[in-house]
Amino acid sequence: MGAALRRIQMGNALSAFGNGFTVPYTFLYVSQVRDLGSTTAGIALAGFAVAALLVLPFTGRVIDQRGPLPVALVGAVASAVGALALGLSASAGAVLVSTFVLGGGIAVIQPALATMIVWSSTPGTRSRAFAMQFFLANLGLGIGGLLGGLLVDEDRPGSFALLFGIEAAMFLVLAAVVVSVRLPKAAGAADAAPAQAGGRWRALVGDRAMVQLCVLGFVLFFACYGQFESGLSAFALEVSHITPAMLGVALAANTAVIVVAQFLVLRLVERRRRSRVIAAVGLVWTVAWLAAGASGWVAGGQAMATAAIVSTYALFGLGEAMLSPTVAPLVADLAPASLIGQYNATFALVKQLALALGPAVGGLLAGAGAYRAYIVMVVVSSLGISAVALWLGRRLTPEQDRPVPLPSKVVATGNTAGAVEVAA
């Protein structure tokens, strides 16, 4: 990695580390520590998604016009202010405003950092750069969550203020890192004519491959990430009857697989067609959901049910490790030089829509006790991932689908004067 990319990755890891201190404890903090009730806590968590949905439609245009650095800086400072305010909030109104500011700040950081990674990498190194970002983000979240658990105390609101203060400090560190980065300009971006807002959206909607990738991204985030905290956890507790402690073990297994397997998986997938890798993820997640269903309805005892749920979360981690060097680089490779920010922000918007609807649908089905319909829905969604990925592969150019060429084999002739290169 070059110096700019190393700093970007360091800032990303430290901000994820700070975020890990608060993510597992925000609901508890609002509902019980501040005694504002579960309804207010639920609305506050929804405020993160609402803020993202409001700011992301405008973020891409600003990134393309002003560059990703100022956008990332504004997002980091806003996130720091929102985190610090949330740690000091004692009323429902203050909590909601704080979560809105924090959610909006985090939302604009994501496409800005993605664009910075694109500008600091090449098509051949981009998969590894995004895999490293995903690895460091999960590692930072996991370590932050563990340390936060050691510091937090329900009987001391000040301990939560400390957690949010640490999160705010890490966002300020990200801001300092962003200011220090000397970012190379993307190839061709300097000479690209800026498009008007309407033209940007027309160009993106007219890109059939990008539209199909957005459809694929929505199903990906709906069927996996959108179910972690709603339908899947409810199924594990209510149908499989595992204990909350073992649910924590399952979540830890998810993170462990990502951290341990990320670079092994990268070596296996980076020279293969992206569309086929994503299709394979759909099959892996189909097996994961079938294992979850078996944990609740197939006889085998509590130990088998617990093992099946842990395996489900571990398989999700394997799929996530396969996606990290695949989907985000594909978004960048589809984007014209003048619309990289627009494409990244649009894909982030699709992700937020899926993350907002996924828990809502999963929660409704769980609340109604319709767990069989729930498993059918997510299995069909996972199979849909494979189908849409193969459909998308037909629209991708060879360079977009497999940017890292396979190594060539050199076959020597009878004398050493010459050799014939045969493409693998």
Coordinates of C-alpha atoms in Angstrom, one line a residue:
M1 CA 0.0 0.0 0.0
G2 CA 1.1 3.6 -0.6
A3 CA 1.3 6.1 2.2
A4 CA -2.1 7.6 1.4
L5 CA -3.8 4.2 1.4
R6 CA -2.1 3.2 4.7
R7 CA -3.4 6.3 6.4
I8 CA -6.9 5.8 5.1
Q9 CA -6.9 2.3 6.4
M10 CA -5.6 3.3 9.7
G11 CA -8.2 6.0 10.1
N12 CA -10.9 3.5 9.1
A13 CA -9.7 1.0 11.6
L14 CA -9.6 3.5 14.5
S15 CA -13.1 4.9 13.8
A16 CA -14.5 1.4 13.7
F17 CA -12.7 0.7 17.0
G18 CA -14.4 3.7 18.5
N19 CA -17.8 2.7 17.0
G20 CA -17.4 -0.7 18.6
F21 CA -17.5 0.8 22.1
T22 CA -21.1 2.0 21.7
V23 CA -22.9 -0.2 19.0
P24 CA -23.8 -3.1 21.3
Y25 CA -24.9 -0.8 24.2
T26 CA -26.9 2.1 22.5
F27 CA -30.3 0.4 23.0
L28 CA -29.5 -0.4 26.6
Y29 CA -28.2 3.1 27.2
V30 CA -31.3 4.9 25.9
S31 CA -34.0 2.5 27.2
Q32 CA -32.7 1.7 30.7
V33 CA -29.8 3.9 31.7
R34 CA -31.5 7.1 30.6
D35 CA -34.9 5.5 31.5
L36 CA -36.5 6.6 28.2
G37 CA -38.1 3.3 27.4
S38 CA -37.7 0.8 24.6
T39 CA -39.9 2.8 22.2
T40 CA -37.7 5.8 22.3
A41 CA -34.6 3.5 22.0
G42 CA -36.1 1.9 18.9
I43 CA -36.9 5.3 17.4
A44 CA -33.4 6.5 18.2
L45 CA -31.8 3.5 16.4
A46 CA -34.1 4.1 13.4
G47 CA -32.9 7.7 13.4
F48 CA -29.5 6.4 12.2
A49 CA -31.1 4.9 9.1
V50 CA -33.4 7.9 8.5
A51 CA -30.4 10.3 8.6
A52 CA -28.5 8.2 6.2
L53 CA -31.4 8.1 3.8
L54 CA -31.7 11.8 3.9
V55 CA -28.1 12.7 3.3
L56 CA -26.8 10.0 0.9
P57 CA -28.8 11.2 -2.2
F58 CA -26.7 14.4 -2.1
T59 CA -23.4 13.0 -0.9
G60 CA -22.2 11.6 -4.2
R61 CA -22.6 14.8 -6.1
V62 CA -20.6 16.7 -3.5
I63 CA -17.9 14.1 -3.5
D64 CA -17.5 14.3 -7.3
Q65 CA -17.5 18.1 -7.2
R66 CA -15.4 18.8 -4.1
G67 CA -13.5 15.6 -3.7
P68 CA -13.9 12.9 -1.0
L69 CA -11.5 14.6 1.5
P70 CA -13.7 17.5 2.6
V71 CA -16.8 15.2 2.7
A72 CA -15.0 12.7 5.0
L73 CA -13.7 15.5 7.2
V74 CA -17.2 17.0 7.6
G75 CA -18.7 13.5 8.3
A76 CA -16.0 12.7 10.9
V77 CA -16.5 16.0 12.8
A78 CA -20.3 15.6 12.7
S79 CA -20.0 12.0 13.9
A80 CA -17.8 13.2 16.8
V81 CA -20.3 15.9 17.8
G82 CA -23.2 13.4 17.6
A83 CA -21.4 10.8 19.7
L84 CA -20.4 13.2 22.4
A85 CA -23.9 14.7 22.5
L86 CA -25.5 11.3 22.7
G87 CA -23.4 10.4 25.7
L88 CA -24.6 13.6 27.5
S89 CA -28.2 13.4 26.4
A90 CA -30.8 12.9 29.2
S91 CA -34.1 13.7 27.3
A92 CA -35.8 12.0 24.4
G93 CA -35.5 15.0 22.2
A94 CA -31.7 15.4 22.8
V95 CA -31.2 11.7 22.1
L96 CA -33.1 11.8 18.8
V97 CA -31.2 14.9 17.6
S98 CA -27.9 13.3 18.6
T99 CA -28.5 10.0 16.8
F100 CA -29.6 11.9 13.7
V101 CA -26.4 13.9 13.6
L102 CA -24.3 10.8 14.4
G103 CA -26.1 8.7 11.8
G104 CA -25.8 11.4 9.1
G105 CA -22.1 11.8 9.8
I106 CA -21.3 8.1 9.6
A107 CA -23.4 7.8 6.4
V108 CA -21.4 10.3 4.5
I109 CA -18.1 8.9 5.7
Q110 CA -18.7 5.6 4.0
P111 CA -18.8 6.6 0.4
A112 CA -16.1 9.3 1.0
L113 CA -13.7 6.6 2.3
A114 CA -14.7 4.2 -0.5
T115 CA -13.8 6.9 -3.1
M116 CA -10.5 7.7 -1.3
I117 CA -9.6 4.0 -1.5
V118 CA -10.5 3.9 -5.2
W119 CA -8.3 6.9 -5.9
S120 CA -5.4 5.4 -3.9
S121 CA -5.5 2.0 -5.6
T122 CA -5.5 0.4 -9.1
P123 CA -8.0 -2.1 -10.6
G124 CA -5.4 -4.8 -9.8
T125 CA -4.9 -3.8 -6.2
R126 CA -8.5 -2.7 -5.4
S127 CA -9.8 -6.0 -4.2
R128 CA -7.1 -6.3 -1.6
A129 CA -7.6 -2.7 -0.5
F130 CA -11.3 -3.2 0.1
A131 CA -10.7 -6.6 1.8
M132 CA -8.2 -4.9 4.1
Q133 CA -10.8 -2.2 4.9
F134 CA -13.4 -4.8 5.8
F135 CA -11.0 -6.8 7.9
L136 CA -9.8 -3.8 9.9
A137 CA -13.3 -2.5 10.4
N138 CA -14.5 -5.9 11.8
L139 CA -11.4 -6.2 13.9
G140 CA -11.8 -2.7 15.3
L141 CA -15.5 -3.2 16.0
G142 CA -14.8 -6.5 17.8
I143 CA -12.0 -5.1 20.0
G144 CA -13.9 -2.0 20.7
G145 CA -17.0 -4.0 21.7
L146 CA -14.9 -6.2 24.1
L147 CA -13.3 -3.2 25.8
G148 CA -16.6 -1.4 26.0
G149 CA -18.0 -4.4 27.8
L150 CA -15.3 -4.1 30.4
L151 CA -15.9 -0.4 31.0
V152 CA -19.7 -0.2 30.9
D153 CA -21.8 -0.3 34.1
E154 CA -25.6 0.0 34.0
D155 CA -25.7 1.7 37.4
R156 CA -23.2 4.4 36.3
P157 CA -24.4 6.6 33.5
G158 CA -21.0 8.2 33.5
S159 CA -19.5 4.9 32.2
F160 CA -21.7 5.3 29.1
A161 CA -20.6 8.9 28.7
L162 CA -17.0 7.5 28.7
L163 CA -17.9 5.1 25.9
F164 CA -19.4 7.8 23.7
G165 CA -16.5 10.1 24.5
I166 CA -14.1 7.4 23.3
E167 CA -16.1 7.1 20.1
A168 CA -16.1 10.8 19.6
A169 CA -12.3 10.9 20.1
M170 CA -11.8 8.2 17.5
F171 CA -13.8 10.1 14.9
L172 CA -11.7 13.2 15.6
V173 CA -8.6 11.0 15.0
L174 CA -10.2 10.0 11.7
A175 CA -10.6 13.7 10.9
A176 CA -6.9 14.3 11.7
V177 CA -5.9 11.4 9.4
V178 CA -8.1 12.7 6.6
V179 CA -6.5 16.1 6.8
S180 CA -3.0 14.6 6.6
V181 CA -3.7 12.4 3.5
R182 CA -2.2 13.5 0.2
L183 CA -4.7 11.9 -2.1
P184 CA -3.8 11.1 -5.7
K185 CA -6.4 12.1 -8.3
A186 CA -8.2 9.2 -10.0
A187 CA -7.0 8.5 -13.5
G188 CA -9.1 10.5 -15.9
A189 CA -11.1 12.3 -13.2
A190 CA -9.3 15.6 -13.5
D191 CA -10.2 15.9 -17.2
A192 CA -13.8 14.5 -16.9
A193 CA -16.5 17.1 -17.4
P194 CA -18.7 17.5 -14.4
A195 CA -22.3 16.5 -14.9
Q196 CA -25.4 18.3 -13.7
A197 CA -27.4 16.6 -10.9
G198 CA -30.1 15.4 -13.2
G199 CA -27.5 14.1 -15.7
R200 CA -25.7 12.2 -13.0
W201 CA -28.8 10.3 -12.0
R202 CA -29.8 9.7 -15.7
A203 CA -26.3 8.3 -16.4
L204 CA -26.5 6.0 -13.4
V205 CA -30.0 4.7 -14.1
G206 CA -29.0 4.2 -17.7
D207 CA -26.1 2.0 -16.6
R208 CA -27.9 -1.4 -16.7
A209 CA -25.0 -3.2 -15.0
M210 CA -25.0 -0.7 -12.1
V211 CA -28.8 -1.0 -11.7
Q212 CA -28.5 -4.8 -11.6
L213 CA -25.7 -4.5 -9.0
C214 CA -27.9 -2.2 -6.9
V215 CA -30.7 -4.8 -7.0
L216 CA -28.2 -7.5 -6.1
G217 CA -26.8 -5.3 -3.2
F218 CA -30.3 -4.8 -1.8
V219 CA -31.0 -8.5 -1.7
L220 CA -27.5 -9.1 -0.2
F221 CA -28.0 -6.7 2.7
F222 CA -31.6 -7.6 3.2
A223 CA -31.0 -11.4 3.4
C224 CA -28.0 -11.2 5.7
Y225 CA -27.0 -8.0 7.5
G226 CA -30.6 -6.9 7.8
Q227 CA -31.5 -10.1 9.8
F228 CA -28.7 -10.3 12.4
E229 CA -30.5 -8.2 15.0
S230 CA -34.1 -9.1 14.2
G231 CA -35.3 -12.3 12.6
L232 CA -32.3 -14.5 13.0
S233 CA -31.7 -13.7 16.6
A234 CA -35.4 -14.0 17.4
F235 CA -35.5 -17.4 15.6
A236 CA -32.4 -18.6 17.5
L237 CA -33.9 -17.6 20.9
E238 CA -37.6 -18.5 20.3
V239 CA -37.5 -21.5 18.0
S240 CA -34.0 -23.0 18.5
H241 CA -34.1 -22.2 22.2
I242 CA -30.5 -21.3 22.5
T243 CA -29.4 -19.1 25.5
P244 CA -28.5 -15.4 25.1
A245 CA -24.9 -16.3 26.1
M246 CA -24.7 -18.8 23.2
L247 CA -26.1 -16.2 20.8
G248 CA -23.2 -14.0 21.8
V249 CA -20.9 -17.0 21.0
A250 CA -22.5 -17.2 17.6
L251 CA -21.9 -13.5 16.9
A252 CA -18.3 -13.9 18.0
A253 CA -18.0 -16.9 15.6
N254 CA -19.1 -14.6 12.8
T255 CA -16.4 -12.0 13.6
A256 CA -13.8 -14.7 14.1
V257 CA -14.4 -16.3 10.7
I258 CA -14.1 -12.9 9.0
V259 CA -10.9 -12.0 10.9
V260 CA -9.2 -15.4 10.4
A261 CA -10.4 -16.3 6.9
Q262 CA -10.4 -12.9 5.2
F263 CA -7.0 -13.1 3.5
L264 CA -7.1 -16.9 2.8
V265 CA -10.5 -16.3 1.1
L266 CA -9.0 -13.4 -0.8
R267 CA -6.3 -15.6 -2.3
L268 CA -9.1 -17.9 -3.5
V269 CA -11.5 -15.4 -5.0
E270 CA -9.4 -12.4 -6.3
R271 CA -8.5 -14.2 -9.6
R272 CA -12.0 -15.6 -10.2
R273 CA -15.0 -13.9 -11.8
R274 CA -16.7 -11.6 -9.4
S275 CA -20.2 -12.6 -10.6
R276 CA -19.5 -16.2 -9.8
V277 CA -18.0 -15.4 -6.4
I278 CA -21.2 -13.5 -5.5
A279 CA -23.3 -16.4 -6.8
A280 CA -21.3 -18.7 -4.6
V281 CA -22.0 -16.5 -1.6
G282 CA -25.8 -16.9 -2.3
L283 CA -25.3 -20.7 -2.1
V284 CA -23.2 -20.5 1.1
W285 CA -26.0 -18.3 2.7
T286 CA -28.6 -20.7 1.5
V287 CA -26.9 -23.5 3.4
A288 CA -26.6 -21.2 6.4
W289 CA -30.3 -20.5 6.5
L290 CA -31.2 -24.2 6.0
A291 CA -28.9 -24.9 9.0
A292 CA -30.8 -22.3 11.0
G293 CA -34.1 -23.9 10.1
A294 CA -32.8 -27.4 11.0
S295 CA -31.8 -26.1 14.4
G296 CA -35.4 -25.3 15.2
W297 CA -37.3 -28.2 13.6
V298 CA -35.0 -31.2 13.2
A299 CA -34.6 -33.4 16.2
G300 CA -31.1 -33.7 17.6
G301 CA -31.1 -32.1 21.0
Q302 CA -30.1 -28.7 22.3
A303 CA -26.4 -29.2 21.6
M304 CA -27.1 -29.8 17.9
A305 CA -29.4 -26.8 17.8
T306 CA -26.8 -24.6 19.3
A307 CA -24.1 -25.9 16.9
A308 CA -26.3 -25.3 14.0
I309 CA -27.0 -21.7 15.0
V310 CA -23.2 -21.1 15.6
S311 CA -22.6 -22.6 12.1
T312 CA -25.2 -20.3 10.6
Y313 CA -23.4 -17.2 11.9
A314 CA -20.0 -18.7 10.9
L315 CA -21.2 -19.3 7.3
F316 CA -22.5 -15.7 7.1
G317 CA -19.0 -14.6 8.1
L318 CA -17.5 -16.7 5.3
G319 CA -19.9 -15.1 2.8
E320 CA -19.0 -11.7 4.0
A321 CA -15.3 -12.4 3.6
M322 CA -16.0 -13.4 0.0
L323 CA -18.0 -10.2 -0.7
S324 CA -15.6 -7.7 0.7
P325 CA -13.0 -7.9 -2.1
T326 CA -15.7 -8.3 -4.7
V327 CA -18.7 -5.9 -4.5
A328 CA -17.2 -2.6 -3.5
P329 CA -14.4 -2.8 -6.1
L330 CA -17.0 -3.7 -8.7
V331 CA -19.0 -0.5 -7.9
A332 CA -15.8 1.5 -8.5
D333 CA -14.9 -0.3 -11.7
L334 CA -18.4 0.3 -13.1
A335 CA -18.3 4.1 -12.4
P336 CA -17.1 6.6 -14.9
A337 CA -14.2 8.7 -13.6
S338 CA -16.5 11.8 -12.9
L339 CA -19.2 9.8 -11.1
I340 CA -17.2 7.6 -8.7
G341 CA -18.6 9.4 -5.7
Q342 CA -22.2 9.2 -7.1
Y343 CA -21.9 5.5 -7.6
N344 CA -20.5 4.8 -4.2
A345 CA -23.1 7.0 -2.5
T346 CA -25.9 5.4 -4.4
F347 CA -24.8 1.9 -3.5
A348 CA -24.5 3.0 0.2
L349 CA -28.1 4.4 -0.1
V350 CA -29.3 1.0 -1.4
K351 CA -27.5 -0.7 1.5
Q352 CA -29.2 1.6 4.0
L353 CA -32.6 0.9 2.5
A354 CA -32.0 -2.8 2.8
L355 CA -30.8 -2.4 6.4
A356 CA -33.9 -0.4 7.3
L357 CA -36.4 -2.8 5.6
G358 CA -34.6 -6.1 6.6
P359 CA -35.0 -5.8 10.4
A360 CA -38.6 -4.4 9.9
V361 CA -39.7 -7.4 7.8
G362 CA -37.8 -9.9 10.0
G363 CA -39.2 -8.4 13.1
L364 CA -42.8 -8.4 11.9
L365 CA -42.6 -12.1 10.8
A366 CA -41.0 -13.0 14.2
G367 CA -43.6 -11.0 16.1
A368 CA -46.3 -12.9 14.3
G369 CA -44.6 -16.2 15.0
A370 CA -44.4 -16.9 11.2
Y371 CA -41.0 -18.5 11.4
R372 CA -41.6 -21.0 8.6
A373 CA -42.5 -18.2 6.2
Y374 CA -39.5 -16.3 7.5
I375 CA -37.0 -19.2 6.7
V376 CA -38.6 -19.7 3.3
M377 CA -38.3 -15.9 2.5
V378 CA -34.6 -15.8 3.4
V379 CA -33.7 -19.0 1.6
V380 CA -35.4 -17.8 -1.5
S381 CA -33.6 -14.4 -1.1
S382 CA -30.3 -16.2 -0.9
L383 CA -31.0 -18.3 -4.0
G384 CA -32.0 -15.0 -5.6
I385 CA -28.5 -13.6 -4.9
S386 CA -27.0 -16.4 -7.0
A387 CA -29.5 -15.9 -9.8
V388 CA -29.0 -12.1 -10.0
A389 CA -25.2 -12.4 -9.8
L390 CA -25.1 -14.8 -12.8
W391 CA -27.5 -12.5 -14.6
L392 CA -25.2 -9.5 -13.8
G393 CA -22.2 -11.4 -15.1
R394 CA -23.6 -11.3 -18.6
R395 CA -23.4 -7.5 -18.6
L396 CA -19.9 -7.1 -17.2
T397 CA -16.9 -6.8 -19.4
P398 CA -14.0 -9.3 -18.8
E399 CA -12.0 -6.5 -17.1
Q400 CA -14.9 -5.7 -14.7
D401 CA -15.7 -9.3 -13.9
R402 CA -12.1 -10.4 -13.4
P403 CA -9.7 -7.4 -13.2
V404 CA -6.8 -9.5 -12.0
P405 CA -5.7 -11.7 -14.9
L406 CA -4.8 -15.3 -14.3
P407 CA -1.1 -16.0 -14.3
S408 CA 0.3 -17.2 -17.6
K409 CA 2.2 -20.4 -17.9
V410 CA 5.5 -20.3 -19.8
V411 CA 6.0 -23.5 -21.8
A412 CA 9.7 -23.9 -22.8
T413 CA 10.5 -25.3 -26.3
G414 CA 13.3 -27.7 -27.0
N415 CA 16.0 -25.0 -26.9
T416 CA 16.3 -22.0 -24.6
A417 CA 16.3 -19.5 -27.4
G418 CA 12.6 -19.0 -27.2
A419 CA 9.4 -19.8 -25.2
V420 CA 5.7 -19.8 -25.9
E421 CA 3.4 -18.1 -23.4
V422 CA 0.1 -19.8 -23.0
A423 CA -2.7 -18.0 -21.2
A424 CA -4.0 -19.9 -18.3

